[in-house]
Amino acid sequence: MKIDISLAGFLLSFIVAASGWFFRWKDKQKFEKQQSGLERQQAIQEATSAAEKAVNEERDFNHLRNNQIQISQGIATGFNEVEGKLDHLREQMIEIKAYLIKNQGAIHGE
């Protein structure tokens, strides 16, 4: 049995081409699987980043709110101190006025 060289070349070419297509298809499947894994990983990273951002924003808001409460309390305490000092000054002025009224005659030489 004689084998035609052109037929043998054709069969060899066909086998090589088919194996190339097969391995290319297999690599494409592997690449797509890796790509989907990367997309999933990227989606997870984006979700994690968004969650961290939300937590950070909430923490910052709570800090600002607590700072505002402390500032308000400080202002209220300051006003209470000023009011107490004014009451003390008012009492002293009343004492001075009473002293002046009591000793008015002594001052004018009466």
PDB file of C-alpha atoms in Angstrom:
ATOM      1  CA  MET A   1       0.000   0.000   0.000  1.00  0.00           C
ATOM      2  CA  LYS A   2       1.430   3.233  -1.156  1.00  0.00           C
ATOM      3  CA  ILE A   3       0.572   6.442   0.671  1.00  0.00           C
ATOM      4  CA  ASP A   4       0.193   9.515  -1.398  1.00  0.00           C
ATOM      5  CA  ILE A   5       2.519  12.219  -0.074  1.00  0.00           C
ATOM      6  CA  SER A   6       0.004  15.000  -0.669  1.00  0.00           C
ATOM      7  CA  LEU A   7      -2.647  13.031   1.238  1.00  0.00           C
ATOM      8  CA  ALA A   8      -0.213  12.405   4.105  1.00  0.00           C
ATOM      9  CA  GLY A   9       0.701  16.099   4.135  1.00  0.00           C
ATOM     10  CA  PHE A  10      -2.961  17.039   4.150  1.00  0.00           C
ATOM     11  CA  LEU A  11      -3.716  14.665   7.052  1.00  0.00           C
ATOM     12  CA  LEU A  12      -0.708  15.905   8.995  1.00  0.00           C
ATOM     13  CA  SER A  13      -1.747  19.526   8.397  1.00  0.00           C
ATOM     14  CA  PHE A  14      -5.298  18.736   9.430  1.00  0.00           C
ATOM     15  CA  ILE A  15      -4.140  17.050  12.661  1.00  0.00           C
ATOM     16  CA  VAL A  16      -1.826  19.933  13.512  1.00  0.00           C
ATOM     17  CA  ALA A  17      -4.545  22.499  12.749  1.00  0.00           C
ATOM     18  CA  ALA A  18      -7.146  20.585  14.761  1.00  0.00           C
ATOM     19  CA  SER A  19      -4.808  20.254  17.743  1.00  0.00           C
ATOM     20  CA  GLY A  20      -3.990  23.982  17.499  1.00  0.00           C
ATOM     21  CA  TRP A  21      -7.679  24.859  17.479  1.00  0.00           C
ATOM     22  CA  PHE A  22      -8.310  22.512  20.370  1.00  0.00           C
ATOM     23  CA  PHE A  23      -5.539  24.010  22.542  1.00  0.00           C
ATOM     24  CA  ARG A  24      -6.563  27.534  21.555  1.00  0.00           C
ATOM     25  CA  TRP A  25     -10.143  26.740  22.624  1.00  0.00           C
ATOM     26  CA  LYS A  26      -8.855  25.245  25.894  1.00  0.00           C
ATOM     27  CA  ASP A  27      -6.702  28.335  26.555  1.00  0.00           C
ATOM     28  CA  LYS A  28      -9.669  30.565  25.760  1.00  0.00           C
ATOM     29  CA  GLN A  29     -11.781  28.655  28.312  1.00  0.00           C
ATOM     30  CA  LYS A  30      -9.010  28.980  30.879  1.00  0.00           C
ATOM     31  CA  PHE A  31      -8.659  32.715  30.141  1.00  0.00           C
ATOM     32  CA  GLU A  32     -12.411  33.279  30.452  1.00  0.00           C
ATOM     33  CA  LYS A  33     -12.441  31.413  33.747  1.00  0.00           C
ATOM     34  CA  GLN A  34      -9.573  33.543  35.034  1.00  0.00           C
ATOM     35  CA  GLN A  35     -11.290  36.668  33.718  1.00  0.00           C
ATOM     36  CA  SER A  36     -14.523  35.825  35.523  1.00  0.00           C
ATOM     37  CA  GLY A  37     -12.496  35.166  38.689  1.00  0.00           C
ATOM     38  CA  LEU A  38     -10.813  38.556  38.307  1.00  0.00           C
ATOM     39  CA  GLU A  39     -14.164  40.253  37.715  1.00  0.00           C
ATOM     40  CA  ARG A  40     -15.544  38.579  40.830  1.00  0.00           C
ATOM     41  CA  GLN A  41     -12.485  39.600  42.820  1.00  0.00           C
ATOM     42  CA  GLN A  42     -12.806  43.166  41.527  1.00  0.00           C
ATOM     43  CA  ALA A  43     -16.502  43.239  42.448  1.00  0.00           C
ATOM     44  CA  ILE A  44     -15.644  42.021  45.949  1.00  0.00           C
ATOM     45  CA  GLN A  45     -12.954  44.689  46.280  1.00  0.00           C
ATOM     46  CA  GLU A  46     -15.363  47.402  45.114  1.00  0.00           C
ATOM     47  CA  ALA A  47     -18.024  46.224  47.570  1.00  0.00           C
ATOM     48  CA  THR A  48     -15.466  46.125  50.385  1.00  0.00           C
ATOM     49  CA  SER A  49     -14.250  49.589  49.466  1.00  0.00           C
ATOM     50  CA  ALA A  50     -17.811  50.950  49.407  1.00  0.00           C
ATOM     51  CA  ALA A  51     -18.544  49.372  52.801  1.00  0.00           C
ATOM     52  CA  GLU A  52     -15.345  50.819  54.295  1.00  0.00           C
ATOM     53  CA  LYS A  53     -16.216  54.237  52.870  1.00  0.00           C
ATOM     54  CA  ALA A  54     -19.700  54.062  54.419  1.00  0.00           C
ATOM     55  CA  VAL A  55     -18.249  53.076  57.806  1.00  0.00           C
ATOM     56  CA  ASN A  56     -15.671  55.883  57.621  1.00  0.00           C
ATOM     57  CA  GLU A  57     -18.333  58.425  56.687  1.00  0.00           C
ATOM     58  CA  GLU A  58     -20.542  57.312  59.576  1.00  0.00           C
ATOM     59  CA  ARG A  59     -17.595  57.490  61.988  1.00  0.00           C
ATOM     60  CA  ASP A  60     -16.712  60.994  60.770  1.00  0.00           C
ATOM     61  CA  PHE A  61     -20.336  62.093  61.135  1.00  0.00           C
ATOM     62  CA  ASN A  62     -20.481  60.732  64.686  1.00  0.00           C
ATOM     63  CA  HIS A  63     -17.243  62.560  65.543  1.00  0.00           C
ATOM     64  CA  LEU A  64     -18.647  65.813  64.191  1.00  0.00           C
ATOM     65  CA  ARG A  65     -21.930  65.326  66.047  1.00  0.00           C
ATOM     66  CA  ASN A  66     -20.129  64.550  69.317  1.00  0.00           C
ATOM     67  CA  ASN A  67     -17.869  67.584  68.827  1.00  0.00           C
ATOM     68  CA  GLN A  68     -20.940  69.764  68.303  1.00  0.00           C
ATOM     69  CA  ILE A  69     -22.519  68.395  71.495  1.00  0.00           C
ATOM     70  CA  GLN A  70     -19.330  69.096  73.451  1.00  0.00           C
ATOM     71  CA  ILE A  71     -19.115  72.626  72.053  1.00  0.00           C
ATOM     72  CA  SER A  72     -22.762  73.253  73.004  1.00  0.00           C
ATOM     73  CA  GLN A  73     -22.138  71.935  76.506  1.00  0.00           C
ATOM     74  CA  GLY A  74     -19.039  74.130  76.804  1.00  0.00           C
ATOM     75  CA  ILE A  75     -20.994  77.217  75.757  1.00  0.00           C
ATOM     76  CA  ALA A  76     -23.763  76.398  78.247  1.00  0.00           C
ATOM     77  CA  THR A  77     -21.195  75.926  81.028  1.00  0.00           C
ATOM     78  CA  GLY A  78     -19.538  79.231  80.087  1.00  0.00           C
ATOM     79  CA  PHE A  79     -22.878  81.062  80.218  1.00  0.00           C
ATOM     80  CA  ASN A  80     -23.635  79.508  83.612  1.00  0.00           C
ATOM     81  CA  GLU A  81     -20.260  80.714  84.930  1.00  0.00           C
ATOM     82  CA  VAL A  82     -20.827  84.228  83.557  1.00  0.00           C
ATOM     83  CA  GLU A  83     -24.312  84.286  85.062  1.00  0.00           C
ATOM     84  CA  GLY A  84     -22.905  83.224  88.434  1.00  0.00           C
ATOM     85  CA  LYS A  85     -20.271  85.978  88.304  1.00  0.00           C
ATOM     86  CA  LEU A  86     -22.904  88.565  87.360  1.00  0.00           C
ATOM     87  CA  ASP A  87     -25.077  87.452  90.292  1.00  0.00           C
ATOM     88  CA  HIS A  88     -22.071  87.820  92.606  1.00  0.00           C
ATOM     89  CA  LEU A  89     -21.332  91.312  91.220  1.00  0.00           C
ATOM     90  CA  ARG A  90     -25.002  92.267  91.649  1.00  0.00           C
ATOM     91  CA  GLU A  91     -24.859  91.178  95.317  1.00  0.00           C
ATOM     92  CA  GLN A  92     -21.671  93.191  95.872  1.00  0.00           C
ATOM     93  CA  MET A  93     -23.222  96.259  94.220  1.00  0.00           C
ATOM     94  CA  ILE A  94     -26.267  95.945  96.489  1.00  0.00           C
ATOM     95  CA  GLU A  95     -23.959  95.742  99.524  1.00  0.00           C
ATOM     96  CA  ILE A  96     -22.035  98.819  98.319  1.00  0.00           C
ATOM     97  CA  LYS A  97     -25.300 100.690  97.719  1.00  0.00           C
ATOM     98  CA  ALA A  98     -26.567  99.754 101.183  1.00  0.00           C
ATOM     99  CA  TYR A  99     -23.262 100.825 102.709  1.00  0.00           C
ATOM    100  CA  LEU A 100     -23.402 104.159 100.868  1.00  0.00           C
ATOM    101  CA  ILE A 101     -27.022 104.776 101.910  1.00  0.00           C
ATOM    102  CA  LYS A 102     -26.203 103.885 105.531  1.00  0.00           C
ATOM    103  CA  ASN A 103     -23.129 106.080 105.637  1.00  0.00           C
ATOM    104  CA  GLN A 104     -24.464 108.915 103.468  1.00  0.00           C
ATOM    105  CA  GLY A 105     -24.671 111.257 106.414  1.00  0.00           C
ATOM    106  CA  ALA A 106     -21.114 110.463 107.487  1.00  0.00           C
ATOM    107  CA  ILE A 107     -19.795 111.258 104.040  1.00  0.00           C
ATOM    108  CA  HIS A 108     -21.510 114.698 103.861  1.00  0.00           C
ATOM    109  CA  GLY A 109     -20.388 115.578 107.365  1.00  0.00           C
ATOM    110  CA  GLU A 110     -23.746 115.356 109.083  1.00  0.00           C
TER     111      GLU A 110
END
